Short mmCIF file of C-alpha atoms in Angstrom, two decimals:
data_model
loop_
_atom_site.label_atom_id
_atom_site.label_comp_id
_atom_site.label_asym_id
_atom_site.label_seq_id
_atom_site.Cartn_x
_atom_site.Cartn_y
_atom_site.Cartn_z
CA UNK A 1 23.79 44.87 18.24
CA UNK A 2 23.49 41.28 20.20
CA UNK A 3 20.36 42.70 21.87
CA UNK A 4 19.03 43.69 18.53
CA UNK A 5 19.82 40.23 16.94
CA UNK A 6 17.97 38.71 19.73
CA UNK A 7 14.71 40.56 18.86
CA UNK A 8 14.61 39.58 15.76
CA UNK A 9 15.21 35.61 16.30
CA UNK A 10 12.61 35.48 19.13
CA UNK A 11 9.76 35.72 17.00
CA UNK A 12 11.02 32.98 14.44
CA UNK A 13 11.85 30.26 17.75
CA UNK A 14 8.46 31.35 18.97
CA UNK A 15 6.95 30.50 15.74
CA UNK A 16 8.99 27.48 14.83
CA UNK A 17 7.91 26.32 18.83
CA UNK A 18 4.10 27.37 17.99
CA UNK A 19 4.30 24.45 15.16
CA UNK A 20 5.96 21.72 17.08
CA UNK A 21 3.45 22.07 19.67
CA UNK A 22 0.63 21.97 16.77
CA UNK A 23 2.34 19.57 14.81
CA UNK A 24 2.96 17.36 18.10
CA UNK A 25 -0.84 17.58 19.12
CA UNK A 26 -1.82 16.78 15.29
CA UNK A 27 0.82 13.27 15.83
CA UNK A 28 -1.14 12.51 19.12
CA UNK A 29 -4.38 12.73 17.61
CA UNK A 30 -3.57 10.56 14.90
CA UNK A 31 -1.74 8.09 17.04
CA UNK A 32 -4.47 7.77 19.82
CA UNK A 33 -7.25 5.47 18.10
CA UNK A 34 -4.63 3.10 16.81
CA UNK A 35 -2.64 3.10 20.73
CA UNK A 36 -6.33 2.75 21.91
CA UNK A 37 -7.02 -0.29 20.01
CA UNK A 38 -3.62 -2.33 20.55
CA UNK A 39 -4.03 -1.53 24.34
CA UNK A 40 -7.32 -2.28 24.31
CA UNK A 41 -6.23 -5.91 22.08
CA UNK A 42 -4.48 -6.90 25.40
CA UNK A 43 -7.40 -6.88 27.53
CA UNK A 44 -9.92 -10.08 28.51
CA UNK A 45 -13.98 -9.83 27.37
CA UNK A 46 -14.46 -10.16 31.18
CA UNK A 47 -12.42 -7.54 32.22
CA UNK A 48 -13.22 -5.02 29.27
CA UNK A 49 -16.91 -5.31 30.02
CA UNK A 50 -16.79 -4.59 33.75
CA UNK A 51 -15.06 -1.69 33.10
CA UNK A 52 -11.48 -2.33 34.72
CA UNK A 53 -7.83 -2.71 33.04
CA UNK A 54 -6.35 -6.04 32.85
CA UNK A 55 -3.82 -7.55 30.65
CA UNK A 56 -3.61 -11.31 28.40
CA UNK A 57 -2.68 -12.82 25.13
CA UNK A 58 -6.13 -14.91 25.20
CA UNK A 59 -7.33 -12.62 22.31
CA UNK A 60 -4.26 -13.07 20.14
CA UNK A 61 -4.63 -16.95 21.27
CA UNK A 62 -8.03 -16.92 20.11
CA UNK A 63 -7.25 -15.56 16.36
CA UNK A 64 -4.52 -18.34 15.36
CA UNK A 65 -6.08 -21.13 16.74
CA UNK A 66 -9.42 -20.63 16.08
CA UNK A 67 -9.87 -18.00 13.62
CA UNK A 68 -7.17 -19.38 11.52
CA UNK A 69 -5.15 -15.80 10.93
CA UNK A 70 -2.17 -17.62 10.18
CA UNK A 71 -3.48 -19.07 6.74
CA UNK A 72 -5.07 -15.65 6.05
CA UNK A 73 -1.60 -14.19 6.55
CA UNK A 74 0.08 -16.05 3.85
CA UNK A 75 -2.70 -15.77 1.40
CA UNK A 76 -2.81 -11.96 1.99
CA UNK A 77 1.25 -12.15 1.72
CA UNK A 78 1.11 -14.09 -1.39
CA UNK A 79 -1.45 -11.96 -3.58
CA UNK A 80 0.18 -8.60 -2.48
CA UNK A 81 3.45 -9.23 -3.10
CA UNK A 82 2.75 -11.11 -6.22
CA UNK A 83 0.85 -8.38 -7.23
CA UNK A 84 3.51 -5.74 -6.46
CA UNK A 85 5.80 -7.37 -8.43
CA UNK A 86 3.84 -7.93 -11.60
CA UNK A 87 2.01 -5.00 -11.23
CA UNK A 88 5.33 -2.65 -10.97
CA UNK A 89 6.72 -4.86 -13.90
CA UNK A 90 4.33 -4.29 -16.12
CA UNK A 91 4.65 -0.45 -14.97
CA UNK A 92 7.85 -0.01 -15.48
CA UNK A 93 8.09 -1.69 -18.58
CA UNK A 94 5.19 0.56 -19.95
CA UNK A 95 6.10 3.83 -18.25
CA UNK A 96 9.46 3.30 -20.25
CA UNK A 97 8.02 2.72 -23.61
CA UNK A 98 5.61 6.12 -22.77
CA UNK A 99 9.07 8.13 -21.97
CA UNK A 100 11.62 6.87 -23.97
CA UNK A 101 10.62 5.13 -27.22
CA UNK A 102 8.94 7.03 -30.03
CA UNK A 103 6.20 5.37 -31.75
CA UNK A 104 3.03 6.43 -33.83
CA UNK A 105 0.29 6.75 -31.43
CA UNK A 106 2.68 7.21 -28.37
CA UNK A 107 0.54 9.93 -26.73
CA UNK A 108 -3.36 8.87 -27.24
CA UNK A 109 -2.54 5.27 -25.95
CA UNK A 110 -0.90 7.39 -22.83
CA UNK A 111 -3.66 9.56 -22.10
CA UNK A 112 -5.84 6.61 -22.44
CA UNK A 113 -4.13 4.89 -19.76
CA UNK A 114 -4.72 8.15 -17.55
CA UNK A 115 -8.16 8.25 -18.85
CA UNK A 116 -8.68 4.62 -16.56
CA UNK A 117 -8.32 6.11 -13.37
CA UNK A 118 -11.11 8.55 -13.60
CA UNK A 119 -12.93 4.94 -13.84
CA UNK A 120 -14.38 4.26 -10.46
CA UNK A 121 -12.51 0.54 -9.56
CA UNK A 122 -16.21 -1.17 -9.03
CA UNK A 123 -17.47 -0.80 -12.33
CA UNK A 124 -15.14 -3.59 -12.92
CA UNK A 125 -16.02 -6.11 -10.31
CA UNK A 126 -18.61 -7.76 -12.86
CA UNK A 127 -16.31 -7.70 -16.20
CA UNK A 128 -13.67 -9.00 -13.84
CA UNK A 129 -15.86 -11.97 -12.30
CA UNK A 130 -17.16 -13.17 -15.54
CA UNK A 131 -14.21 -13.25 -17.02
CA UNK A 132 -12.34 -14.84 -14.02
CA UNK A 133 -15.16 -17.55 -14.31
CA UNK A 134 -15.19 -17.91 -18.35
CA UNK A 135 -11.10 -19.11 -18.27
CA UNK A 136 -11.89 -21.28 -14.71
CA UNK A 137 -9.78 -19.31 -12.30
CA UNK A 138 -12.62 -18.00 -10.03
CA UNK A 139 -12.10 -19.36 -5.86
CA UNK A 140 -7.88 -18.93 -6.95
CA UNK A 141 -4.88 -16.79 -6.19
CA UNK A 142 -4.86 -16.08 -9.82
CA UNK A 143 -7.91 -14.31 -9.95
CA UNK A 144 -7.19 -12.27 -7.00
CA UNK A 145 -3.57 -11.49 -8.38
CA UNK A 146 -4.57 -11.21 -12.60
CA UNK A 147 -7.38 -8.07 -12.22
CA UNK A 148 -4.89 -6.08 -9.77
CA UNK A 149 -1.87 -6.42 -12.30
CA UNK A 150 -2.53 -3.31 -14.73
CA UNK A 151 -2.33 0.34 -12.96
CA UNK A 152 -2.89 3.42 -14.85
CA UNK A 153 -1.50 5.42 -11.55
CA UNK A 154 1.66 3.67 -11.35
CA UNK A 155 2.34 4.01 -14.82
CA UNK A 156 1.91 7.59 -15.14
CA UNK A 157 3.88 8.91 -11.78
CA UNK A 158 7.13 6.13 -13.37
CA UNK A 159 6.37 7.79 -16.63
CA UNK A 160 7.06 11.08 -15.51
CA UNK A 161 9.85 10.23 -13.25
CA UNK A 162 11.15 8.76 -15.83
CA UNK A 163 11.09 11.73 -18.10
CA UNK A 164 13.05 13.86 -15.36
CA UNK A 165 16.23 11.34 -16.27
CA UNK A 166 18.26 12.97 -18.17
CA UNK A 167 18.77 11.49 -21.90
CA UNK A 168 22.54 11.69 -22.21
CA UNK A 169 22.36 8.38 -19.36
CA UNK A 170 20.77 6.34 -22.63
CA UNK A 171 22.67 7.87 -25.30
CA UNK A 172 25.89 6.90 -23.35
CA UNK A 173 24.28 3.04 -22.77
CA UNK A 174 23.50 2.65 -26.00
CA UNK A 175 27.02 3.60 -27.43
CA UNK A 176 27.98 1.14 -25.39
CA UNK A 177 25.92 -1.45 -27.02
CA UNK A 178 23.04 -1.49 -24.85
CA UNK A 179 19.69 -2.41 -26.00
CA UNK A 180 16.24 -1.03 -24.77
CA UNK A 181 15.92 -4.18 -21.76
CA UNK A 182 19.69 -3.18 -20.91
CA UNK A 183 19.06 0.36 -20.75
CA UNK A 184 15.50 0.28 -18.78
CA UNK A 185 17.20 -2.26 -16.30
CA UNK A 186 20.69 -1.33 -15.68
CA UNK A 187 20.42 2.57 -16.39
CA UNK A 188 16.34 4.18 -15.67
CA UNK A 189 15.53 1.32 -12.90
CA UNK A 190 18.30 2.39 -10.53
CA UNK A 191 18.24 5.50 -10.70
CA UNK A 192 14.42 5.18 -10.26
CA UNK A 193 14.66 3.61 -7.37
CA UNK A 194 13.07 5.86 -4.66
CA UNK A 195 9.76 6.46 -6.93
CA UNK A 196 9.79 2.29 -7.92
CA UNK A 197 9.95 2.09 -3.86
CA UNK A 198 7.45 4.26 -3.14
CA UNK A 199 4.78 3.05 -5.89
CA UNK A 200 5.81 -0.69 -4.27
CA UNK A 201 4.46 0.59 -1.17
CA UNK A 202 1.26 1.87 -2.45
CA UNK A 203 0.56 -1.09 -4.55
CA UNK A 204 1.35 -3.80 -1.30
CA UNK A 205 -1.07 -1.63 0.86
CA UNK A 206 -3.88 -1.66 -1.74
CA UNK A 207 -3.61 -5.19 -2.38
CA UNK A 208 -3.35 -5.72 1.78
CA UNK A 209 -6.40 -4.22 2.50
CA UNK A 210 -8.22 -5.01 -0.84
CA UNK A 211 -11.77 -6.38 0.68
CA UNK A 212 -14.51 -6.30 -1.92
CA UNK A 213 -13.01 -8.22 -4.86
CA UNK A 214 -11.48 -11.06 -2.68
CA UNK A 215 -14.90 -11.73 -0.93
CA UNK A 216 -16.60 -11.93 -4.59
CA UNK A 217 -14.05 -13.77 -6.10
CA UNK A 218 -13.30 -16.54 -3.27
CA UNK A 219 -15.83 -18.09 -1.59
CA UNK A 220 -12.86 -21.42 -0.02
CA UNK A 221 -10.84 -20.64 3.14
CA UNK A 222 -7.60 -21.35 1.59
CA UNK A 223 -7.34 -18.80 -0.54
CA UNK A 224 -9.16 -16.26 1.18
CA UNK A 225 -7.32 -12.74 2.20
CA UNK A 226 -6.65 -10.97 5.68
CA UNK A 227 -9.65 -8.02 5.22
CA UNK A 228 -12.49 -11.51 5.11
CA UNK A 229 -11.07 -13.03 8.19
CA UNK A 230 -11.18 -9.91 9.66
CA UNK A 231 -14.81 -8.91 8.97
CA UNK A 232 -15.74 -12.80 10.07
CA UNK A 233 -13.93 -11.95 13.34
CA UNK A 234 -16.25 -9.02 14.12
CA UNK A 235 -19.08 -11.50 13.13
CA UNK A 236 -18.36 -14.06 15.07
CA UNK A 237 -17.43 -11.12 18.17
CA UNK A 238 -20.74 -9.89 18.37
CA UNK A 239 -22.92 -13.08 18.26
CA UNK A 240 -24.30 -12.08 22.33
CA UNK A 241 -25.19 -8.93 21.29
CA UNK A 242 -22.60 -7.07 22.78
CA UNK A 243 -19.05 -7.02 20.62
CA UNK A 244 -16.38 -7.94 21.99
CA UNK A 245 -13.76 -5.05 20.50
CA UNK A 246 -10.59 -6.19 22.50
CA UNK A 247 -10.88 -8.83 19.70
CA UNK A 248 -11.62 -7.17 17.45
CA UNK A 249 -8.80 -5.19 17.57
CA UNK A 250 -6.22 -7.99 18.12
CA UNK A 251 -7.37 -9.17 14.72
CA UNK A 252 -6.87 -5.45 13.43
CA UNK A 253 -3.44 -4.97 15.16
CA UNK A 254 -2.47 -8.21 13.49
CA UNK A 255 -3.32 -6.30 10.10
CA UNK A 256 -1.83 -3.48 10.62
CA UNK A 257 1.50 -5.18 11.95
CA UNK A 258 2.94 -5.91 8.23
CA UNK A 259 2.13 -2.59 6.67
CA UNK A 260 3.87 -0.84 8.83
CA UNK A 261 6.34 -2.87 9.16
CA UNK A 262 6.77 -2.54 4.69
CA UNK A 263 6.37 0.95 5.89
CA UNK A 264 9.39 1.31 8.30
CA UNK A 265 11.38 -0.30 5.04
CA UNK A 266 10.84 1.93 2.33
CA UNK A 267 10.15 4.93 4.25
CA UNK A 268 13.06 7.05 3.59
CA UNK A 269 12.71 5.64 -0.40
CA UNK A 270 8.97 6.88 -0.04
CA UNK A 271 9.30 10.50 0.69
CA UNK A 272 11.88 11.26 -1.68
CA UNK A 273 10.00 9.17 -4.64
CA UNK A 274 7.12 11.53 -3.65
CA UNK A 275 9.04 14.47 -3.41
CA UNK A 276 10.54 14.03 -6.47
CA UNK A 277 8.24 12.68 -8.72
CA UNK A 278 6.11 15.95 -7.56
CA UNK A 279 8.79 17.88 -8.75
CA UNK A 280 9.08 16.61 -12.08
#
């Protein structure tokens, strides 16, 4: 009987080993460019050209102090996680009124909402600028923070989350006197809380590595984002004709280094907000 039991498990270890291996190799070929590029972000011009392996902060060195990173850092920290904020705000606040309150009209003004993100994001860029420039705000962080505010997405994965929480939680806050702020705050945000996390996440990387609208918009170094100091730095790395990519990268490693870092914070948040918010 132990022999026969044996058998049968062999082929479901062999299996179950057959996609670690596949899965592993998938995880190494993922991983390798971005290894490749913050080894390679270590390396002097001198000694990357000839060919050899060599090791120095110069690069790093060279984007504080003369690239200015450290200004494009808080900019690109200020208009993403103002822009989280509001944006989920604003979210939250609509994705309750969409689940919870009943009003004439409730469902055309939702599927309009959904009907925005079949709108490709650069038809906007020139509504956006002129009106950024009618009310003054142009070369500001308000007009890299105002246009990123609304989200159709975010307000239709909260919305259904939201619909997946059970009624009786309400009915039992407003018998206790609640009103609808009391209820959305104290009794659908909490409970909320891995999808709110994981829409955070999505909104603070889209803002990070927003590119196109901050180099219309801005045209002053103090307000300018991460993704423009970053394209200058290849610029200015491949005046001689030959770029110099360990860099390059440094600048890119210093990008990355916050997002994942947001990442590592709200990871275990993110894949149950996904999860779930698939489910219902």
């Amino acid at each position: 009987m132990k022999a026969a039991k044996m058998v049968q498990l062999a082929p479901k270890k062999t299996r179950w080993s057959l996609s670690m291996v596949m899965l592993t190799a998938l995880a190494l070929m993922f991983l390798f460019p971005i290894g490749y590029g913050v080894f390679l972000s270590f390396m002097p011009f001198d000694t990357y050209a000839s060919g050899q392996i060599g090791f120095s902060l110069e690069n790093y060195v060279y984007a504080f102090t003369q690239m200015n990173f450290p200004l494009y850092l808080l900019n690109t920290a200020i208009v993403s996680v103002a822009v989280t904020v509001l944006s989920l705000t604003v979210s939250i606040c609509a994705a309750y009124a969409f689940s919870r309150i009943e009003f004439k009209g409730r469902e055309l003004l939702f599927w309009l909402v959904v009907a925005t993100l079949m709108v490709p994001g650069h038809i906007s860029l020139i509504p956006n600028y002129l009106n950024m420039a009618k009310v003054g705000l142009l070369d500001s962080y308000w007009t890299l923070i105002l246009p990123s505010i609304a989200s159709g997405f975010v307000t239709f994965f909260l919305r259904q989350y939201f619909k997946g929480i059970p009624k009786a939680m309400d009915e039992a806050a407003w018998i206790d006197g609640a009103n609808h702020l009391q209820v959305l705050w104290k009794v659908i945000v909490p409970m909320a809380r891995p999808a709110i996390a994981a829409m955070a996440l999505f909104t603070f990387l889209g803002e990070w590595n927003s590119y196109i609208w901050p180099l219309i918009a801005t045209d002053s170094e103090e307000v300018r984002t991460l993704q423009i100091a970053l394209s200058r730095l290849y610029a200015s790395a491949a005046d001689d004709g030959m770029v110099n990519w360990p860099l390059v990268m440094a600048g890119a490693t210093l990008t990355m280094l916050p997002t994942l870092l947001c990442f590592k914070l709200v990871e275990k948040h993110l894949v149950r907000g996904i999860a779930m918010g698939a489910l219902k």
